Amino acid sequence: MERIRDDASFREATAPEDLTVVVFKTTWCKDCHFIDPFMPELVANYAGRIRFYEIDRDDLPDLCSELNILGIPSFIAFRGGSEVVRFVSKLRKTREEIEQFLDRALEVAGALGK
């Protein structure tokens, strides 16, 4: 996953009509480290259908405040610069839950049409 380090890069990454998922994390979050081992495989499994980026919430606090990112890790799907759907939970996220979210994001984006 490519890391976004500034607001302009975030806007550029989420602007296309392609489905984009941004994962909001931090270096000190244990639940964020829990997902690290399997995320590369998920990114590979959804290649060509979803573009993935990550943001360290501590690097972009104003953007995260604007997007109402309270819990981490948080997953938000964007298309055309707009939020499509998000996955936030105070509980540790499992691989299966993340896959369900990604499938749901594809379904919602597909229902919105081009």
PDB file of C-alpha atoms in Angstrom:
ATOM      1  CA  MET A   1       0.000   0.000   0.000  1.00  0.00           C
ATOM      2  CA  GLU A   2       1.243   3.421  -0.871  1.00  0.00           C
ATOM      3  CA  ARG A   3       1.403   5.837   2.044  1.00  0.00           C
ATOM      4  CA  ILE A   4      -0.235   9.247   1.731  1.00  0.00           C
ATOM      5  CA  ARG A   5       1.656  11.970   3.575  1.00  0.00           C
ATOM      6  CA  ASP A   6      -0.226  15.177   2.750  1.00  0.00           C
ATOM      7  CA  ASP A   7      -3.710  16.505   2.137  1.00  0.00           C
ATOM      8  CA  ALA A   8      -3.152  17.195  -1.565  1.00  0.00           C
ATOM      9  CA  SER A   9      -2.010  13.610  -2.183  1.00  0.00           C
ATOM     10  CA  PHE A  10      -5.121  12.325  -0.403  1.00  0.00           C
ATOM     11  CA  ARG A  11      -7.415  14.439  -2.599  1.00  0.00           C
ATOM     12  CA  GLU A  12      -5.564  13.296  -5.716  1.00  0.00           C
ATOM     13  CA  ALA A  13      -5.676   9.610  -4.694  1.00  0.00           C
ATOM     14  CA  THR A  14      -9.400   9.606  -3.925  1.00  0.00           C
ATOM     15  CA  ALA A  15     -10.547  11.744  -6.889  1.00  0.00           C
ATOM     16  CA  PRO A  16     -10.670   9.079  -9.653  1.00  0.00           C
ATOM     17  CA  GLU A  17     -13.809   7.115 -10.420  1.00  0.00           C
ATOM     18  CA  ASP A  18     -11.925   3.917  -9.554  1.00  0.00           C
ATOM     19  CA  LEU A  19     -12.748   2.498  -6.130  1.00  0.00           C
ATOM     20  CA  THR A  20     -10.083   3.547  -3.638  1.00  0.00           C
ATOM     21  CA  VAL A  21      -9.770   2.297  -0.062  1.00  0.00           C
ATOM     22  CA  VAL A  22      -7.795   4.328   2.439  1.00  0.00           C
ATOM     23  CA  VAL A  23      -6.669   2.629   5.645  1.00  0.00           C
ATOM     24  CA  PHE A  24      -6.135   5.007   8.553  1.00  0.00           C
ATOM     25  CA  LYS A  25      -3.579   3.699  11.066  1.00  0.00           C
ATOM     26  CA  THR A  26      -0.912   4.781  13.543  1.00  0.00           C
ATOM     27  CA  THR A  27       2.439   3.348  14.547  1.00  0.00           C
ATOM     28  CA  TRP A  28       1.377   2.840  18.173  1.00  0.00           C
ATOM     29  CA  CYS A  29      -1.915   1.020  17.468  1.00  0.00           C
ATOM     30  CA  LYS A  30      -1.785  -2.696  18.332  1.00  0.00           C
ATOM     31  CA  ASP A  31      -4.869  -3.464  16.232  1.00  0.00           C
ATOM     32  CA  CYS A  32      -3.184  -1.755  13.270  1.00  0.00           C
ATOM     33  CA  HIS A  33      -0.161  -4.027  13.653  1.00  0.00           C
ATOM     34  CA  PHE A  34      -2.503  -7.048  13.872  1.00  0.00           C
ATOM     35  CA  ILE A  35      -3.717  -6.477  10.289  1.00  0.00           C
ATOM     36  CA  ASP A  36      -0.242  -5.810   8.844  1.00  0.00           C
ATOM     37  CA  PRO A  37       0.674  -9.464   8.105  1.00  0.00           C
ATOM     38  CA  PHE A  38      -2.356 -10.187   5.906  1.00  0.00           C
ATOM     39  CA  MET A  39      -2.993  -6.818   4.263  1.00  0.00           C
ATOM     40  CA  PRO A  40      -0.467  -7.326   1.407  1.00  0.00           C
ATOM     41  CA  GLU A  41      -2.305 -10.495   0.370  1.00  0.00           C
ATOM     42  CA  LEU A  42      -5.677  -8.706   0.486  1.00  0.00           C
ATOM     43  CA  VAL A  43      -4.266  -5.875  -1.612  1.00  0.00           C
ATOM     44  CA  ALA A  44      -3.027  -8.460  -4.147  1.00  0.00           C
ATOM     45  CA  ASN A  45      -6.370 -10.311  -4.129  1.00  0.00           C
ATOM     46  CA  TYR A  46      -8.277  -7.105  -4.957  1.00  0.00           C
ATOM     47  CA  ALA A  47      -5.729  -5.746  -7.468  1.00  0.00           C
ATOM     48  CA  GLY A  48      -7.402  -4.267 -10.516  1.00  0.00           C
ATOM     49  CA  ARG A  49     -10.640  -3.701  -8.603  1.00  0.00           C
ATOM     50  CA  ILE A  50      -9.563  -1.545  -5.640  1.00  0.00           C
ATOM     51  CA  ARG A  51      -6.659   0.861  -5.207  1.00  0.00           C
ATOM     52  CA  PHE A  52      -5.284   0.921  -1.642  1.00  0.00           C
ATOM     53  CA  TYR A  53      -3.556   3.671   0.334  1.00  0.00           C
ATOM     54  CA  GLU A  54      -2.693   4.149   3.980  1.00  0.00           C
ATOM     55  CA  ILE A  55      -2.523   7.242   6.152  1.00  0.00           C
ATOM     56  CA  ASP A  56      -0.943   7.583   9.562  1.00  0.00           C
ATOM     57  CA  ARG A  57      -3.573   9.472  11.516  1.00  0.00           C
ATOM     58  CA  ASP A  58      -0.881  11.266  13.498  1.00  0.00           C
ATOM     59  CA  ASP A  59       0.668  12.650  10.274  1.00  0.00           C
ATOM     60  CA  LEU A  60      -2.570  14.274   9.039  1.00  0.00           C
ATOM     61  CA  PRO A  61      -4.644  15.201  12.116  1.00  0.00           C
ATOM     62  CA  ASP A  62      -6.621  17.966  10.348  1.00  0.00           C
ATOM     63  CA  LEU A  63      -7.663  15.680   7.501  1.00  0.00           C
ATOM     64  CA  CYS A  64      -8.601  12.926   9.940  1.00  0.00           C
ATOM     65  CA  SER A  65     -10.661  15.398  11.943  1.00  0.00           C
ATOM     66  CA  GLU A  66     -12.413  16.517   8.742  1.00  0.00           C
ATOM     67  CA  LEU A  67     -13.171  12.867   7.906  1.00  0.00           C
ATOM     68  CA  ASN A  68     -14.228  12.107  11.489  1.00  0.00           C
ATOM     69  CA  ILE A  69     -11.613   9.380  11.972  1.00  0.00           C
ATOM     70  CA  LEU A  70     -11.945   8.465  15.625  1.00  0.00           C
ATOM     71  CA  GLY A  71     -11.055   4.780  15.825  1.00  0.00           C
ATOM     72  CA  ILE A  72      -8.154   3.060  14.158  1.00  0.00           C
ATOM     73  CA  PRO A  73      -7.649   1.221  12.028  1.00  0.00           C
ATOM     74  CA  SER A  74     -10.451   2.703   9.953  1.00  0.00           C
ATOM     75  CA  PHE A  75     -11.198   1.787   6.355  1.00  0.00           C
ATOM     76  CA  ILE A  76     -12.949   4.230   4.036  1.00  0.00           C
ATOM     77  CA  ALA A  77     -13.849   3.536   0.410  1.00  0.00           C
ATOM     78  CA  PHE A  78     -13.932   6.510  -1.962  1.00  0.00           C
ATOM     79  CA  ARG A  79     -14.991   6.996  -5.543  1.00  0.00           C
ATOM     80  CA  GLY A  80     -14.874  10.252  -7.443  1.00  0.00           C
ATOM     81  CA  GLY A  81     -13.718  12.114  -4.349  1.00  0.00           C
ATOM     82  CA  SER A  82     -16.719  11.055  -2.285  1.00  0.00           C
ATOM     83  CA  GLU A  83     -17.012   8.519   0.487  1.00  0.00           C
ATOM     84  CA  VAL A  84     -18.853   5.380  -0.569  1.00  0.00           C
ATOM     85  CA  VAL A  85     -18.758   3.338   2.637  1.00  0.00           C
ATOM     86  CA  ARG A  86     -16.598   2.967   5.761  1.00  0.00           C
ATOM     87  CA  PHE A  87     -15.646   0.218   8.184  1.00  0.00           C
ATOM     88  CA  VAL A  88     -15.046   1.350  11.730  1.00  0.00           C
ATOM     89  CA  SER A  89     -15.317  -0.789  14.824  1.00  0.00           C
ATOM     90  CA  LYS A  90     -13.951  -0.507  18.326  1.00  0.00           C
ATOM     91  CA  LEU A  91     -13.167  -4.223  18.167  1.00  0.00           C
ATOM     92  CA  ARG A  92     -10.112  -5.745  16.494  1.00  0.00           C
ATOM     93  CA  LYS A  93     -10.838  -6.296  12.805  1.00  0.00           C
ATOM     94  CA  THR A  94     -10.380  -9.768  11.417  1.00  0.00           C
ATOM     95  CA  ARG A  95      -9.266 -10.627   7.908  1.00  0.00           C
ATOM     96  CA  GLU A  96     -12.754 -11.959   7.173  1.00  0.00           C
ATOM     97  CA  GLU A  97     -14.409  -8.718   8.323  1.00  0.00           C
ATOM     98  CA  ILE A  98     -12.076  -6.663   6.168  1.00  0.00           C
ATOM     99  CA  GLU A  99     -12.790  -8.902   3.160  1.00  0.00           C
ATOM    100  CA  GLN A 100     -16.542  -8.484   3.796  1.00  0.00           C
ATOM    101  CA  PHE A 101     -16.066  -4.725   3.878  1.00  0.00           C
ATOM    102  CA  LEU A 102     -14.080  -4.745   0.623  1.00  0.00           C
ATOM    103  CA  ASP A 103     -16.733  -6.885  -1.085  1.00  0.00           C
ATOM    104  CA  ARG A 104     -19.431  -4.537   0.211  1.00  0.00           C
ATOM    105  CA  ALA A 105     -17.481  -1.504  -1.054  1.00  0.00           C
ATOM    106  CA  LEU A 106     -17.293  -3.091  -4.515  1.00  0.00           C
ATOM    107  CA  GLU A 107     -21.020  -3.848  -4.400  1.00  0.00           C
ATOM    108  CA  VAL A 108     -21.975  -0.313  -3.362  1.00  0.00           C
ATOM    109  CA  ALA A 109     -19.653   1.278  -5.931  1.00  0.00           C
ATOM    110  CA  GLY A 110     -21.110  -1.010  -8.594  1.00  0.00           C
ATOM    111  CA  ALA A 111     -24.653  -0.040  -7.618  1.00  0.00           C
ATOM    112  CA  LEU A 112     -23.741   3.634  -7.995  1.00  0.00           C
ATOM    113  CA  GLY A 113     -22.770   2.990 -11.625  1.00  0.00           C
ATOM    114  CA  LYS A 114     -20.219   4.966 -13.593  1.00  0.00           C
TER     115      LYS A 114
END
